[in-house]
Coordinates of C-alpha atoms in Angstrom, one line a residue:
Chain A
M19 CA 11.3 -3.4 -29.9
S20 CA 9.6 0.0 -30.6
P21 CA 8.1 2.1 -27.8
R22 CA 4.7 1.1 -29.2
G23 CA 5.7 -2.6 -29.1
A24 CA 6.8 -2.2 -25.5
R25 CA 3.5 -0.6 -24.5
L26 CA 1.6 -3.4 -26.3
L27 CA 3.7 -6.0 -24.4
L28 CA 2.8 -4.4 -21.1
A29 CA -0.9 -4.0 -22.0
G30 CA -1.1 -7.6 -23.3
F31 CA 0.8 -9.1 -20.3
F32 CA -1.3 -7.3 -17.7
A33 CA -4.5 -8.1 -19.5
L34 CA -3.6 -11.8 -19.2
Y35 CA -2.4 -11.3 -15.7
T36 CA -5.7 -9.8 -14.7
V37 CA -7.8 -12.7 -16.1
A38 CA -5.4 -15.3 -14.7
L39 CA -5.4 -14.0 -11.2
V40 CA -8.7 -12.2 -10.8
L41 CA -10.7 -15.2 -12.2
P42 CA -8.5 -18.2 -11.6
W43 CA -11.4 -20.6 -11.9
V44 CA -12.0 -19.5 -15.5
V45 CA -8.6 -20.7 -16.6
G46 CA -8.8 -23.8 -14.4
A47 CA -6.0 -22.6 -12.0
D48 CA -8.1 -23.0 -8.8
R49 CA -6.8 -26.5 -8.3
I50 CA -4.5 -28.1 -5.7
R51 CA -2.8 -30.8 -7.8
P52 CA -0.3 -31.0 -9.3
F53 CA 2.1 -29.6 -6.7
V54 CA 4.9 -27.5 -8.3
L55 CA 8.1 -26.8 -6.3
G56 CA 6.2 -28.1 -3.2
F57 CA 3.4 -25.5 -3.7
P58 CA -0.2 -26.4 -4.4
F59 CA -0.9 -25.5 -8.0
A60 CA -3.0 -22.4 -7.2
L61 CA -0.3 -20.9 -5.0
F62 CA 2.4 -21.7 -7.6
W63 CA 0.1 -20.1 -10.3
Y64 CA 0.0 -16.8 -8.3
A65 CA 3.7 -16.8 -7.6
L66 CA 4.5 -17.6 -11.3
W67 CA 2.6 -14.6 -12.6
V68 CA 4.2 -12.3 -10.1
A69 CA 7.7 -13.7 -11.0
L70 CA 6.9 -13.3 -14.8
A71 CA 6.1 -9.7 -14.3
F72 CA 9.7 -8.9 -13.4
P73 CA 11.3 -9.8 -16.8
V74 CA 8.4 -8.3 -18.7
L75 CA 8.8 -5.0 -16.9
I76 CA 12.6 -5.1 -17.4
A77 CA 12.1 -5.7 -21.2
A78 CA 9.5 -2.9 -21.5
D79 CA 11.7 -0.5 -19.4
R80 CA 14.7 -1.0 -21.6
V81 CA 12.7 0.6 -24.4
L82 CA 10.4 3.0 -22.7
G83 CA 12.9 4.2 -20.1
R84 CA 14.9 5.9 -22.9
D85 CA 12.5 8.7 -23.8
G86 CA 11.9 11.7 -21.8
E87 CA 14.1 12.6 -18.9
G88 CA 14.3 9.0 -17.6
Chain B
M19 CA 17.1 -12.7 32.8
E20 CA 13.8 -14.1 31.5
R21 CA 13.2 -14.6 27.8
W22 CA 10.8 -11.7 27.4
H23 CA 13.4 -9.4 28.9
I24 CA 15.9 -10.3 26.1
V25 CA 13.1 -9.9 23.5
T26 CA 12.1 -6.5 24.8
L27 CA 15.8 -5.5 24.9
V28 CA 16.4 -6.5 21.2
A29 CA 13.2 -4.7 20.1
S30 CA 14.2 -1.6 22.0
G31 CA 17.6 -1.7 20.5
Y32 CA 16.0 -1.7 17.1
L33 CA 13.7 1.2 18.0
A34 CA 16.7 3.2 19.2
L35 CA 18.5 2.5 15.9
A36 CA 15.4 3.5 13.8
L37 CA 15.2 6.8 15.8
T38 CA 18.9 7.5 15.2
V39 CA 18.6 6.9 11.4
G40 CA 15.5 9.1 11.2
L41 CA 17.1 12.0 13.2
V42 CA 20.3 12.0 11.3
A43 CA 18.6 11.8 7.9
G44 CA 16.1 14.6 8.9
R45 CA 19.0 17.0 9.7
R46 CA 20.1 17.0 6.1
A47 CA 16.8 18.4 4.7
T48 CA 16.0 22.1 4.3
H49 CA 13.4 23.8 6.5
S50 CA 11.0 24.6 3.7
V51 CA 7.7 22.9 3.0
T52 CA 9.2 21.2 0.0
G53 CA 12.0 19.9 2.3
Y54 CA 9.5 18.6 4.9
V55 CA 6.9 17.1 2.5
A56 CA 9.0 16.1 -0.5
A57 CA 12.5 15.7 0.9
D58 CA 13.8 18.5 -1.5
R59 CA 13.0 16.0 -4.3
G60 CA 16.2 14.1 -3.7
F61 CA 15.3 10.4 -3.3
G62 CA 17.6 8.1 -5.4
L63 CA 16.9 4.5 -6.4
L64 CA 17.9 2.8 -3.1
A65 CA 15.7 5.2 -1.0
M66 CA 12.9 5.1 -3.4
Y67 CA 12.8 1.3 -3.7
F68 CA 12.6 0.8 0.1
V69 CA 10.2 3.8 0.5
T70 CA 7.8 2.3 -2.0
G71 CA 8.1 -1.2 -0.7
G72 CA 8.3 -0.4 2.9
T73 CA 5.4 2.0 2.7
I74 CA 3.2 -0.6 1.0
F75 CA 4.3 -3.6 3.0
S76 CA 3.0 -2.9 6.4
A77 CA 2.0 -4.7 9.6
F78 CA -0.7 -6.2 7.3
A79 CA 1.9 -8.3 5.5
F80 CA 3.5 -9.5 8.7
L81 CA 0.3 -10.2 10.7
G82 CA -2.8 -10.0 8.6
G83 CA -1.3 -12.0 5.7
P84 CA -0.2 -15.0 7.7
G85 CA -3.5 -14.6 9.7
W86 CA -5.5 -14.9 6.6
A87 CA -3.5 -17.9 5.3
Y88 CA -4.1 -19.6 8.7
S89 CA -7.9 -18.8 9.0
R90 CA -9.1 -18.4 5.4
G91 CA -6.6 -20.4 3.4
A92 CA -6.4 -19.6 -0.3
A93 CA -8.4 -16.4 0.2
V94 CA -5.0 -14.9 0.9
F95 CA -3.8 -15.4 -2.6
Y96 CA -5.5 -12.3 -3.6
I97 CA -3.0 -10.3 -1.6
L98 CA -0.2 -12.0 -3.5
G99 CA -1.8 -11.1 -6.8
Y100 CA -2.9 -7.5 -6.5
G101 CA 0.4 -5.6 -5.7
V102 CA 2.1 -6.0 -9.1
L103 CA -1.2 -5.4 -11.0
G104 CA -1.7 -2.3 -8.9
I105 CA 1.8 -0.8 -9.3
A106 CA 1.9 -1.4 -13.1
P107 CA 0.0 1.8 -14.0
W108 CA 2.4 3.7 -11.7
Y109 CA 5.0 3.1 -14.4
F110 CA 3.1 5.7 -16.5
I111 CA 1.3 7.9 -14.0
G112 CA 4.2 8.1 -11.5
P113 CA 6.7 9.8 -13.8
R114 CA 4.0 12.0 -15.3
S115 CA 2.9 13.2 -11.9
A116 CA 6.5 13.8 -10.9
R117 CA 7.1 15.8 -14.0
L118 CA 4.0 17.9 -13.4
G119 CA 4.9 18.2 -9.7
R120 CA 8.4 19.4 -10.4
R121 CA 7.3 22.0 -12.9
H122 CA 4.4 23.4 -10.9
G123 CA 5.6 22.9 -7.4
F124 CA 3.0 20.3 -6.2
V125 CA 3.7 18.5 -3.0
T126 CA 0.4 16.7 -2.7
Q127 CA -1.9 14.6 -4.9
A128 CA -4.8 17.0 -4.4
Q129 CA -2.7 19.9 -5.7
L130 CA -2.1 18.0 -8.9
L131 CA -5.9 17.4 -9.3
T132 CA -7.0 20.9 -8.4
A133 CA -4.4 22.3 -10.9
R134 CA -6.3 20.5 -13.7
F135 CA -9.7 21.0 -12.1
P136 CA -9.6 24.3 -10.2
S137 CA -12.0 23.9 -7.2
R138 CA -11.6 24.5 -3.6
T139 CA -14.4 22.1 -2.9
L140 CA -12.4 19.4 -4.6
S141 CA -9.3 20.3 -2.6
A142 CA -11.2 20.2 0.7
L143 CA -13.0 16.9 -0.3
M144 CA -9.6 15.3 -1.2
A145 CA -8.1 16.4 2.1
L146 CA -11.1 15.0 4.1
L147 CA -11.2 11.7 2.2
S148 CA -7.4 11.2 2.4
V149 CA -7.4 11.6 6.1
A150 CA -10.5 9.3 6.3
A151 CA -8.5 6.6 4.4
F152 CA -5.3 7.2 6.4
V153 CA -6.9 6.8 9.8
P154 CA -8.1 3.2 9.5
Y155 CA -4.8 2.3 7.8
L156 CA -2.8 4.0 10.6
M157 CA -5.0 2.2 13.2
L158 CA -4.1 -1.1 11.5
Q159 CA -0.4 -0.3 11.8
M160 CA -0.7 0.7 15.4
S161 CA -2.7 -2.4 16.5
G162 CA 0.0 -4.4 14.6
A163 CA 2.8 -2.9 16.6
G164 CA 0.8 -3.5 19.8
I165 CA 0.0 -7.1 18.9
V166 CA 3.7 -7.8 18.2
F167 CA 4.9 -6.4 21.6
N168 CA 2.0 -8.0 23.5
A169 CA 2.5 -11.5 21.9
V170 CA 6.3 -11.8 22.1
T171 CA 6.5 -10.5 25.7
E172 CA 4.0 -13.2 26.6
G173 CA 1.4 -10.5 27.6
H174 CA 3.8 -8.6 29.9
V175 CA 3.6 -5.4 27.7
P176 CA 0.0 -4.5 27.1
L177 CA -1.2 -3.8 23.6
W178 CA -1.6 0.0 24.2
A179 CA 1.9 0.3 25.7
G180 CA 3.6 -1.5 22.8
A181 CA 1.8 0.7 20.3
A182 CA 2.6 3.8 22.2
L183 CA 6.3 3.0 22.4
A184 CA 6.7 2.2 18.7
Y185 CA 4.7 5.2 17.6
G186 CA 6.3 7.5 20.1
V187 CA 9.5 6.8 18.2
V188 CA 7.8 7.4 14.8
V189 CA 6.2 10.7 15.9
V190 CA 9.6 12.0 17.0
Y191 CA 11.4 11.3 13.8
V192 CA 8.5 12.4 11.6
L193 CA 8.2 15.6 13.5
V194 CA 11.9 16.4 13.4
G195 CA 12.9 15.0 10.0
G196 CA 9.8 15.0 7.7
A197 CA 10.1 13.2 4.4
S198 CA 13.9 12.6 4.6
A199 CA 13.6 10.8 7.9
V200 CA 10.7 8.7 6.6
G201 CA 12.8 7.7 3.5
W202 CA 16.0 6.8 5.3
T203 CA 14.4 4.9 8.1
N204 CA 12.4 3.0 5.5
V205 CA 15.6 1.8 3.9
F206 CA 16.7 0.5 7.2
E207 CA 13.3 -0.9 8.2
G208 CA 12.8 -2.5 4.8
L209 CA 16.1 -4.5 5.1
V210 CA 15.3 -5.7 8.5
M211 CA 11.8 -6.8 7.4
M212 CA 13.0 -8.8 4.3
V213 CA 15.7 -10.7 6.1
V214 CA 13.3 -11.7 8.9
A215 CA 10.5 -12.7 6.6
W216 CA 12.6 -15.0 4.4
G217 CA 14.4 -16.5 7.4
L218 CA 11.2 -17.5 9.2
G219 CA 9.2 -18.6 6.1
I220 CA 11.8 -21.1 5.0
W221 CA 12.8 -22.3 8.4
L222 CA 9.4 -23.0 10.0
P223 CA 7.9 -25.4 7.4
Y224 CA 11.2 -27.4 7.4
S225 CA 11.5 -27.7 11.1
L226 CA 7.8 -28.5 11.7
Y227 CA 6.9 -30.7 8.6
G228 CA 10.2 -31.6 7.0
G229 CA 9.6 -29.3 4.0
V230 CA 7.2 -27.0 2.1
G231 CA 5.8 -29.8 -0.1
E232 CA 5.4 -32.1 2.8
M233 CA 3.5 -29.4 4.8
F234 CA 1.1 -28.8 1.9
A235 CA 0.6 -32.6 1.4
Q236 CA -0.5 -33.0 5.0
L237 CA -2.8 -29.9 4.7
E238 CA -4.3 -31.3 1.5
A239 CA -5.2 -34.5 3.4
A240 CA -6.7 -32.7 6.4
R241 CA -8.1 -29.4 5.1
P242 CA -8.3 -29.4 1.3
E243 CA -10.7 -26.5 1.3
L244 CA -7.9 -24.2 2.4
L245 CA -5.7 -24.7 -0.7
A246 CA -7.8 -23.6 -3.7
P247 CA -9.2 -20.0 -4.3
P248 CA -11.5 -18.4 -3.3
G249 CA -10.8 -20.0 0.1
L250 CA -13.0 -19.2 3.1
D251 CA -14.7 -16.2 4.5
A252 CA -14.4 -14.7 8.0
A253 CA -17.0 -17.2 9.3
G254 CA -15.2 -20.2 7.9
E255 CA -17.7 -20.8 5.1
P256 CA -16.6 -20.9 1.4
W257 CA -15.9 -17.3 0.2
S258 CA -17.8 -16.1 -2.8
R259 CA -16.0 -15.8 -6.2
G260 CA -17.5 -12.3 -6.6
A261 CA -16.0 -11.1 -3.3
Y262 CA -12.6 -12.7 -4.0
A263 CA -12.3 -11.3 -7.6
S264 CA -13.6 -7.8 -6.6
S265 CA -11.4 -7.6 -3.5
L266 CA -8.4 -8.2 -5.7
L267 CA -9.5 -5.6 -8.2
A268 CA -10.4 -3.0 -5.6
S269 CA -7.0 -3.4 -3.9
A270 CA -5.2 -3.3 -7.3
I271 CA -7.0 -0.1 -8.4
G272 CA -6.5 1.6 -5.1
F273 CA -2.9 0.6 -4.8
A274 CA -1.4 3.4 -7.0
M275 CA -3.9 6.0 -5.7
W276 CA -2.6 6.4 -2.2
P277 CA -2.0 10.0 -1.5
H278 CA 1.3 9.3 0.2
L279 CA 2.5 7.4 -2.9
F280 CA 2.0 10.6 -4.9
M281 CA 3.9 12.5 -2.3
K282 CA 6.8 10.1 -2.7
A283 CA 6.7 10.6 -6.5
F284 CA 7.1 14.4 -5.9
A285 CA 10.1 13.4 -3.7
A286 CA 11.8 11.4 -6.4
R287 CA 15.1 12.7 -7.9
S288 CA 14.2 11.7 -11.4
E289 CA 11.5 9.9 -13.5
K290 CA 14.0 7.1 -14.1
V291 CA 14.1 6.3 -10.4
L292 CA 10.3 6.1 -10.3
R293 CA 10.2 3.7 -13.3
R294 CA 12.9 1.5 -11.8
T295 CA 10.9 1.2 -8.6
V296 CA 8.0 -0.2 -10.5
V297 CA 10.3 -2.6 -12.4
L298 CA 11.8 -3.9 -9.2
F299 CA 8.5 -4.2 -7.4
P300 CA 7.8 -7.9 -8.1
T301 CA 10.9 -8.7 -6.1
F302 CA 9.3 -7.0 -3.1
Q303 CA 6.0 -8.8 -3.7
L304 CA 7.5 -12.2 -3.7
F305 CA 8.6 -11.7 -0.1
L306 CA 4.9 -12.2 0.9
I307 CA 5.3 -15.9 0.0
P308 CA 7.4 -16.9 3.0
L309 CA 5.0 -15.0 5.3
L310 CA 2.0 -17.0 3.9
L311 CA 3.9 -20.2 4.4
V312 CA 4.2 -19.3 8.1
G313 CA 0.4 -18.9 8.3
F314 CA -0.2 -22.3 6.5
A315 CA 2.3 -23.9 8.9
G316 CA 0.1 -22.8 11.8
V317 CA -3.0 -24.7 10.5
L318 CA -2.0 -28.2 11.7
F319 CA 0.0 -26.9 14.6
P320 CA -1.4 -28.3 17.9
T321 CA -2.0 -25.0 19.7
A322 CA -4.1 -22.0 18.4
P323 CA -3.4 -18.3 18.9
P324 CA -6.1 -16.1 20.6
E325 CA -6.9 -14.4 17.2
A326 CA -5.9 -15.3 13.7
D327 CA -3.8 -12.0 13.4
F328 CA -1.5 -13.4 16.2
I329 CA -0.5 -16.5 14.3
L330 CA 3.0 -15.5 13.3
P331 CA 4.2 -14.4 16.8
H332 CA 2.3 -17.4 18.2
M333 CA 4.3 -19.8 16.0
I334 CA 7.6 -18.2 16.9
L335 CA 6.9 -18.5 20.6
E336 CA 5.4 -22.0 20.6
T337 CA 8.2 -23.5 18.5
G338 CA 10.7 -22.5 21.2
M339 CA 12.9 -20.2 19.1
P340 CA 15.8 -18.5 20.8
A341 CA 15.0 -15.1 22.4
L342 CA 17.3 -13.3 19.9
V343 CA 15.3 -14.6 17.0
V344 CA 12.0 -13.6 18.6
G345 CA 13.5 -10.2 19.2
L346 CA 14.6 -9.9 15.6
F347 CA 11.1 -11.0 14.4
C348 CA 9.7 -8.3 16.7
A349 CA 12.0 -5.7 15.1
G350 CA 11.0 -6.9 11.6
A351 CA 7.3 -6.7 12.2
L352 CA 7.7 -3.3 14.0
A353 CA 9.7 -2.2 10.9
A354 CA 6.8 -3.2 8.7
S355 CA 4.3 -1.3 10.8
M356 CA 6.4 1.8 11.3
S357 CA 7.6 2.1 7.7
T358 CA 4.0 2.4 6.7
G359 CA 2.8 4.3 9.7
D360 CA 5.3 7.0 9.5
A361 CA 4.4 7.7 5.8
L362 CA 0.7 7.8 6.8
L363 CA 1.2 10.1 9.7
H364 CA 3.3 12.4 7.6
G365 CA 0.9 12.2 4.7
A366 CA -2.2 12.8 6.7
A367 CA -0.8 15.9 8.3
S368 CA 0.7 17.3 5.0
V369 CA -2.6 16.7 3.1
A370 CA -4.8 18.2 5.8
I371 CA -2.8 21.5 5.9
E372 CA -1.8 21.8 2.2
D373 CA -5.2 20.8 0.8
G374 CA -7.6 21.3 3.6
I375 CA -6.4 24.6 5.2
A376 CA -3.9 26.4 2.9
P377 CA -6.4 27.0 0.0
F378 CA -8.7 28.8 2.4
V379 CA -6.4 30.7 4.8
R380 CA -3.2 32.6 3.9
L381 CA -0.3 31.1 5.8
S382 CA 3.4 31.6 5.8
E383 CA 5.7 28.6 4.9
R384 CA 6.8 28.6 8.5
A385 CA 3.3 28.5 9.9
R386 CA 2.3 25.7 7.5
R387 CA 5.3 23.5 8.5
H388 CA 4.5 24.1 12.2
L389 CA 0.8 23.3 11.7
M390 CA 1.8 20.1 9.9
Q391 CA 3.9 19.1 12.9
L392 CA 1.1 19.8 15.3
L393 CA -1.2 17.7 13.2
V394 CA 1.2 14.8 13.2
L395 CA 0.6 14.7 16.9
G396 CA -3.2 15.2 16.5
V397 CA -3.7 12.5 13.9
G398 CA -1.4 10.1 15.8
A399 CA -3.3 10.6 19.0
L400 CA -6.7 10.1 17.3
A401 CA -5.6 6.9 15.5
F402 CA -4.0 5.6 18.6
Y403 CA -7.1 6.2 20.7
L404 CA -9.3 4.5 18.0
A405 CA -6.9 1.6 17.6
V406 CA -6.7 0.8 21.3
V407 CA -10.3 1.5 22.2
R408 CA -12.1 0.1 19.2
R409 CA -10.2 -3.0 18.0
Q410 CA -11.1 -4.2 14.5
S411 CA -9.7 -7.1 12.5
L412 CA -6.7 -5.9 10.4
V413 CA -8.2 -7.0 7.2
W414 CA -11.4 -5.1 7.8
L415 CA -9.4 -1.9 8.4
L416 CA -7.4 -2.4 5.2
L417 CA -10.3 -3.1 2.9
T418 CA -12.3 -0.2 4.3
A419 CA -9.4 2.2 3.6
Y420 CA -9.1 0.8 0.1
G421 CA -12.8 1.5 -0.6
V422 CA -12.1 5.2 0.0
V423 CA -8.8 5.4 -1.9
D424 CA -10.4 3.6 -4.9
Q425 CA -12.5 6.7 -5.5
F426 CA -9.4 8.7 -6.3
A427 CA -8.8 6.6 -9.4
P428 CA -11.4 8.1 -11.8
P429 CA -10.3 11.7 -11.1
I430 CA -6.6 11.0 -11.3
Y431 CA -6.9 9.1 -14.6
A432 CA -9.2 11.8 -16.0
A433 CA -6.8 14.5 -15.0
L434 CA -3.9 12.9 -16.7
Y435 CA -5.5 11.3 -19.8
W436 CA -8.9 12.6 -20.6
R437 CA -9.2 16.1 -22.1
R438 CA -12.9 16.2 -22.0
A439 CA -13.2 15.8 -18.2
T440 CA -14.5 18.9 -16.4
T441 CA -14.3 20.2 -12.8
A442 CA -18.0 19.7 -12.3
G443 CA -17.8 16.1 -13.6
V444 CA -14.9 15.2 -11.3
V445 CA -16.4 16.7 -8.2
S446 CA -19.8 15.2 -8.7
G447 CA -18.3 11.8 -9.6
L448 CA -16.1 11.7 -6.5
A449 CA -19.0 12.7 -4.3
A450 CA -21.3 10.0 -5.8
G451 CA -18.5 7.4 -5.6
I452 CA -17.9 8.1 -1.9
V453 CA -21.7 8.0 -1.1
T454 CA -21.9 4.6 -2.9
D455 CA -18.9 3.2 -1.1
V456 CA -20.1 4.3 2.4
F457 CA -23.6 3.0 1.7
F458 CA -22.5 -0.5 0.8
L459 CA -20.0 -0.5 3.6
R460 CA -22.9 0.2 6.0
Y461 CA -25.3 -2.3 4.3
P462 CA -23.0 -5.1 3.0
G463 CA -26.1 -7.4 2.5
L464 CA -27.3 -5.2 -0.4
R465 CA -24.1 -5.5 -2.5
P466 CA -24.8 -7.1 -5.9
W467 CA -22.9 -10.4 -6.5
D468 CA -21.1 -9.7 -3.2
L469 CA -18.8 -7.2 -5.0
H470 CA -16.4 -5.0 -2.9
E471 CA -17.9 -1.6 -2.1
G472 CA -14.9 0.2 -3.6
I473 CA -15.6 -1.4 -7.0
L474 CA -19.3 -0.4 -6.8
G475 CA -18.2 3.1 -5.9
I476 CA -15.8 3.3 -8.9
I477 CA -18.6 2.2 -11.3
V478 CA -20.9 5.0 -10.0
N479 CA -18.0 7.5 -9.8
T480 CA -16.9 6.9 -13.4
A481 CA -20.4 7.0 -14.8
V482 CA -21.2 10.3 -13.1
L483 CA -17.8 11.8 -14.1
V484 CA -18.3 10.9 -17.7
V485 CA -22.0 12.0 -18.0
V486 CA -21.6 15.3 -16.1
S487 CA -18.3 16.1 -18.0
L488 CA -20.0 15.7 -21.3
L489 CA -22.9 17.9 -20.2
T490 CA -20.6 20.8 -19.1
R491 CA -18.4 23.1 -21.0
P492 CA -15.0 21.6 -22.0
Q493 CA -11.8 23.0 -20.7
S494 CA -9.5 24.9 -23.1
H495 CA -7.0 22.9 -25.2
A496 CA -4.1 24.9 -23.8
H497 CA -5.1 24.0 -20.3
T498 CA -5.6 20.3 -20.8
E499 CA -2.4 20.0 -22.9
V500 CA -0.3 20.7 -19.8
F501 CA -1.6 17.6 -18.1
V502 CA -2.4 15.2 -21.0
N503 CA 0.8 15.8 -22.9
P504 CA 3.4 17.2 -20.5
A505 CA 6.6 18.3 -22.3
P506 CA 9.9 16.9 -21.0
L507 CA 11.3 18.8 -18.1
N508 CA 14.3 20.4 -19.8
E509 CA 12.0 22.7 -21.7
R510 CA 11.0 25.3 -19.1
T511 CA 8.1 26.8 -20.9
A512 CA 4.9 26.7 -18.8
G513 CA 4.6 28.9 -15.8
P514 CA 3.0 27.7 -12.5
V515 CA -0.7 26.9 -13.0
H516 CA -1.1 25.9 -9.4
A517 CA -2.2 28.9 -7.3
G518 CA -3.2 27.2 -4.1
G519 CA -6.6 25.9 -5.2
G520 CA -7.9 28.7 -7.4
A521 CA -11.5 29.8 -7.9

C-alpha cells in the first residue's frame, strides 16, 4: 500500500464510521434484534466499529509511520 | 472493624501509592518551564498511552457513563462512538504539532496558534477560554471523587471531604512534580482503572442475571425503549435524533482540541510515539463497554440510587461485595477522576501563565514556574468551591466544556492546513463561535433541530474565519510554509518564530 492508499483507507473508513455511528437510523442499525454476542444489535454495532478501527489504524500506520521521523 | 473502615483504608492506601509514584517521578524532571510543562519532552510509548487514555477517561467514564446507561439507555452509545472518531485526526495533527513544538519551543496550544497568527488578543482569548473549559471539567472530576467516597463509605465521608482528600493528593504531586508526575501517576492510575472496570462489568451481569444476553433479554421485555438509539433525554422522554447525532459530533470534534492534549504532544519523545498512541486508542475505548453493562444491570435492580450518577457505587454496595472489592473500585474510580483532574489542573495553570500573562509581562523562568504552582492552588480551590457548592449533573458539565473546546477546532485546522487563513479571520471567527456557543447554552430552546451548541458555534466560527480571512491580506508564503509543510526534524533550518506572542 502506498502512503496515498493508506490516507485513502483512513479517510474512507472514518467517513463510513461517521455515517454508521452518527446517524445509525439511516443505515438501519437502531434496532434491538438480532442479539449478537449477547448484545442488542445497536450496542454490538457501536462496539464493532470501534473494534474495526484498530486493525485499520494498524494497517495505515505500517505505511504512514515510516516517513518523517516516526 | 466495620465495612466502610476497610473500604476507606484500601482507598487511602491507593492515594498514598499515587502520591509516592508522583513524587518519585517528579524528582527526575529538570526545574525549567519545559521540564514542568512538557516533562523535558521525554514521554515514551507506555507513559504516552496511559497519559492519553487516562487523561481522557475520567470520572465521567466511571460514573456518568453507567449513570447514562441506567437512566437514558442507548443515549449512552454516543459516548462509545465518539472517542475513536475524535482521536483519528490526532494521528496527523499530533505529530505535526509535536514537530513544530520541538522546533520552536512551544509548550502550549496557544503558542502554536499565535506563532502562525501573531496576536496577543488571540493568546489572551485562548488562555481565558482554555481555563473556562477546564473549570467545569475539573468540577466534574472533583464531584466524581466526592461521589465515590460518599457512596462507598455509606455516607460517612461527606462529598466535600472525599473530594478534598483526593485532590489534596493531586495538588501536592502536580505542584512538586509537574508533567512528569502527571505522566507516571497516570500509568499507575490507568492500570488500576482498567482492571477494575473489566472485572466489575463482566462479573455483575453474570451474578445478577446469569449472563449479558440474559440481562438484555429481560431488559428488552421490560424497557425496550432503553436499547435502541437515540435513547431517552434527561426527563425520560425519547431523545431527539438531532441532539444525539450532534452531541456525538461535538464531542468528537472537541476531543482532539483539548489544550492539555497538545501539551502532552509537546511532552512526547517522538512522533512515532504519538502515532502509536492513536493506533492503540480503540483498545482503551472498548473498556467503556463493561462500564455501560454495569449501568444496564442497574435498570431492573430492585433498589434505586439517589442520583443516576451514583449507580455504579450503588450496585457494588447493594450486591454485597466484599469490602476489599469495594475499596478497589473506589481506587479505580478515583484513579479515573485524578488522572484527568491532575492534567486539567496542571494544564489550566500552565496555559493561564504562558498564554495569559507571559505575553504581556516580562517574567523570568523561575517566576513563571512559581506562578504556575500558585495558580494550581488557585484553580483547584475555585473548582473545588464550585463543585461542592453548585452541584451539576456530570453530563451537563462535560457537554458544556466540549462546547467551548470545539471552538478551537477551526483555528487549529486553519493554522496547520490552510495557507490563506489570516490572524484577523481566526480571531474574529473564534470570538463569533464562542458568542454563538454561549448564546445557545443560555437559550437552549432556540437551537435549530435541537443541535448541540458547540456544533452551532463551529458553523458560525468557520464561516466568519473563512470570510474575514479572504477579505484580509494573505500571510507570506515563507511564513505559512513553516506550519503547512513542516520539514522533518533532522533538518535544523528554521529559527524560532515564536517570540512570546508577538505584535
